[in-house]
């Protein structure tokens, strides 16, 4: 946070759910995820809190570790709820960011070292432009990204550019 003091830290909803399921019986996974979906699709933080209270009443006795983990993650989960529902689908997971980071690391490892900073930036640019193989969306484009980007520009003003 020292590098980007104005950054909004958001917990990846997908990873949060996966980590919670480790503490639950597989027999209850579908019901748990259905009930959790009600929380992260709530229209507001207040509605999410109310739905979490219902979730806790339903599952708290059986899975106290799930409730504890969700409470601990709440401060980094709630920034997600400040955004309109139409862009939440684009930003609810950090998988795309993590995938790009992994591709950057792989490209840097393969080359070993770079003679200049410019050479490193060129390789990273080429990684970004490279189509993703064995993926349903090989272009790497995220559906709804333009709408999300415009909405984020409204929320963050001069901190985000549309270029």
Short mmCIF file of C-alpha atoms in Angstrom, two decimals:
data_model
loop_
_atom_site.label_atom_id
_atom_site.label_comp_id
_atom_site.label_asym_id
_atom_site.label_seq_id
_atom_site.Cartn_x
_atom_site.Cartn_y
_atom_site.Cartn_z
CA UNK A 1 0.00 0.00 0.00
CA UNK A 2 2.96 2.32 0.40
CA UNK A 3 3.62 2.25 -3.33
CA UNK A 4 0.01 2.98 -4.29
CA UNK A 5 -1.57 4.66 -1.25
CA UNK A 6 -4.86 5.37 -3.05
CA UNK A 7 -5.28 1.79 -4.29
CA UNK A 8 -8.53 -0.01 -3.64
CA UNK A 9 -7.71 -3.53 -2.46
CA UNK A 10 -10.27 -6.10 -3.48
CA UNK A 11 -10.36 -9.75 -2.50
CA UNK A 12 -10.87 -12.09 -5.44
CA UNK A 13 -14.36 -13.48 -4.92
CA UNK A 14 -13.54 -16.74 -6.72
CA UNK A 15 -10.48 -17.38 -4.55
CA UNK A 16 -12.39 -16.44 -1.41
CA UNK A 17 -15.08 -19.00 -2.20
CA UNK A 18 -12.51 -21.67 -3.04
CA UNK A 19 -10.72 -21.09 0.25
CA UNK A 20 -13.99 -21.30 2.16
CA UNK A 21 -14.95 -24.59 0.52
CA UNK A 22 -11.85 -26.23 1.97
CA UNK A 23 -13.59 -26.13 5.34
CA UNK A 24 -16.89 -27.58 4.12
CA UNK A 25 -18.07 -31.05 3.24
CA UNK A 26 -18.27 -31.64 -0.49
CA UNK A 27 -21.90 -32.67 -0.01
CA UNK A 28 -22.73 -29.06 0.95
CA UNK A 29 -20.67 -27.25 -1.70
CA UNK A 30 -23.55 -26.55 -4.08
CA UNK A 31 -25.80 -25.18 -1.33
CA UNK A 32 -22.96 -23.16 0.18
CA UNK A 33 -21.98 -21.59 -3.13
CA UNK A 34 -25.62 -20.82 -3.91
CA UNK A 35 -25.98 -19.06 -0.55
CA UNK A 36 -22.64 -17.26 -0.96
CA UNK A 37 -23.73 -16.05 -4.40
CA UNK A 38 -26.59 -14.21 -2.70
CA UNK A 39 -23.99 -12.28 -0.68
CA UNK A 40 -21.63 -11.25 -3.47
CA UNK A 41 -24.46 -10.38 -5.87
CA UNK A 42 -26.19 -8.16 -3.31
CA UNK A 43 -26.96 -4.69 -4.69
CA UNK A 44 -25.38 -2.87 -1.73
CA UNK A 45 -23.05 -3.49 1.17
CA UNK A 46 -25.97 -3.23 3.60
CA UNK A 47 -27.89 -5.89 1.67
CA UNK A 48 -24.76 -8.06 1.60
CA UNK A 49 -24.42 -7.73 5.39
CA UNK A 50 -28.04 -8.77 5.82
CA UNK A 51 -27.56 -11.75 3.51
CA UNK A 52 -24.38 -12.68 5.35
CA UNK A 53 -26.32 -12.66 8.64
CA UNK A 54 -28.81 -15.09 7.05
CA UNK A 55 -25.90 -17.20 5.78
CA UNK A 56 -24.37 -17.23 9.26
CA UNK A 57 -27.68 -18.29 10.82
CA UNK A 58 -27.93 -21.14 8.31
CA UNK A 59 -24.32 -22.38 8.32
CA UNK A 60 -22.62 -20.88 11.40
CA UNK A 61 -23.07 -23.86 13.71
CA UNK A 62 -21.97 -26.38 11.11
CA UNK A 63 -19.06 -24.42 9.60
CA UNK A 64 -17.72 -21.79 12.03
CA UNK A 65 -14.39 -21.64 10.13
CA UNK A 66 -16.23 -20.55 6.98
CA UNK A 67 -17.94 -17.75 8.89
CA UNK A 68 -14.66 -16.67 10.50
CA UNK A 69 -12.84 -16.57 7.15
CA UNK A 70 -15.63 -14.60 5.50
CA UNK A 71 -15.58 -12.07 8.37
CA UNK A 72 -11.80 -11.72 8.10
CA UNK A 73 -12.05 -11.16 4.34
CA UNK A 74 -14.98 -8.73 4.62
CA UNK A 75 -12.91 -5.49 4.56
CA UNK A 76 -11.19 -6.53 1.32
CA UNK A 77 -14.38 -8.00 -0.17
CA UNK A 78 -16.67 -5.00 0.30
CA UNK A 79 -14.95 -2.56 -2.13
CA UNK A 80 -16.34 -4.84 -4.84
CA UNK A 81 -19.89 -3.96 -3.73
CA UNK A 82 -19.36 -0.24 -4.42
CA UNK A 83 -19.44 -0.88 -8.17
CA UNK A 84 -22.54 -1.26 -10.33
CA UNK A 85 -23.74 -4.82 -10.93
CA UNK A 86 -23.00 -4.69 -14.67
CA UNK A 87 -19.24 -4.39 -14.14
CA UNK A 88 -18.92 -6.67 -11.12
CA UNK A 89 -18.89 -9.66 -13.45
CA UNK A 90 -15.73 -8.29 -15.06
CA UNK A 91 -13.90 -7.44 -11.82
CA UNK A 92 -15.02 -10.15 -9.38
CA UNK A 93 -11.96 -12.31 -10.04
CA UNK A 94 -8.26 -11.57 -10.27
CA UNK A 95 -7.60 -14.62 -12.46
CA UNK A 96 -6.89 -12.51 -15.57
CA UNK A 97 -4.36 -10.39 -13.67
CA UNK A 98 -2.72 -13.45 -12.11
CA UNK A 99 -2.58 -15.17 -15.51
CA UNK A 100 -0.89 -12.16 -17.08
CA UNK A 101 1.61 -11.98 -14.21
CA UNK A 102 2.44 -15.66 -14.70
CA UNK A 103 2.95 -15.10 -18.42
CA UNK A 104 5.27 -12.15 -17.66
CA UNK A 105 7.33 -14.26 -15.24
CA UNK A 106 7.55 -17.12 -17.74
CA UNK A 107 8.76 -14.80 -20.53
CA UNK A 108 11.36 -13.21 -18.24
CA UNK A 109 12.61 -16.61 -17.06
CA UNK A 110 13.00 -17.88 -20.61
CA UNK A 111 15.18 -14.95 -21.60
CA UNK A 112 17.28 -14.89 -18.47
CA UNK A 113 18.35 -11.25 -18.57
CA UNK A 114 17.75 -8.11 -20.59
CA UNK A 115 20.43 -5.71 -21.84
CA UNK A 116 18.21 -2.66 -21.26
CA UNK A 117 14.95 -1.71 -19.61
CA UNK A 118 13.54 -1.02 -23.08
CA UNK A 119 14.29 -4.62 -24.12
CA UNK A 120 12.35 -5.92 -21.10
CA UNK A 121 9.40 -3.66 -21.88
CA UNK A 122 9.34 -4.91 -25.48
CA UNK A 123 9.15 -8.52 -24.31
CA UNK A 124 6.31 -7.68 -21.91
CA UNK A 125 4.48 -5.90 -24.73
CA UNK A 126 4.83 -8.97 -26.95
CA UNK A 127 3.50 -11.17 -24.14
CA UNK A 128 0.42 -8.96 -23.89
CA UNK A 129 -0.16 -9.10 -27.64
CA UNK A 130 0.30 -12.89 -27.89
CA UNK A 131 -3.00 -14.79 -28.28
CA UNK A 132 -3.85 -17.22 -25.51
CA UNK A 133 -3.79 -20.82 -26.72
CA UNK A 134 -6.10 -23.51 -25.37
CA UNK A 135 -8.52 -20.95 -24.00
CA UNK A 136 -12.17 -20.45 -24.96
CA UNK A 137 -11.45 -16.77 -25.65
CA UNK A 138 -8.12 -16.90 -27.50
CA UNK A 139 -8.07 -13.15 -28.16
CA UNK A 140 -7.62 -12.49 -24.45
CA UNK A 141 -10.33 -9.85 -24.60
CA UNK A 142 -12.68 -9.69 -21.65
CA UNK A 143 -16.38 -9.37 -22.51
CA UNK A 144 -17.78 -6.19 -20.98
CA UNK A 145 -14.34 -4.66 -20.43
CA UNK A 146 -15.11 -1.40 -22.31
CA UNK A 147 -18.14 -0.76 -20.10
CA UNK A 148 -16.16 -1.64 -16.99
CA UNK A 149 -13.28 0.63 -18.01
CA UNK A 150 -15.60 3.58 -18.59
CA UNK A 151 -17.30 3.00 -15.24
CA UNK A 152 -13.94 2.73 -13.46
CA UNK A 153 -12.88 5.99 -15.14
CA UNK A 154 -15.94 7.67 -13.62
CA UNK A 155 -15.16 6.28 -10.17
CA UNK A 156 -11.44 7.01 -10.21
CA UNK A 157 -11.30 10.16 -12.34
CA UNK A 158 -7.77 11.14 -13.33
CA UNK A 159 -6.25 8.00 -11.76
CA UNK A 160 -7.30 5.91 -14.75
CA UNK A 161 -6.99 6.70 -18.43
CA UNK A 162 -8.94 5.20 -21.29
CA UNK A 163 -5.89 4.75 -23.56
#
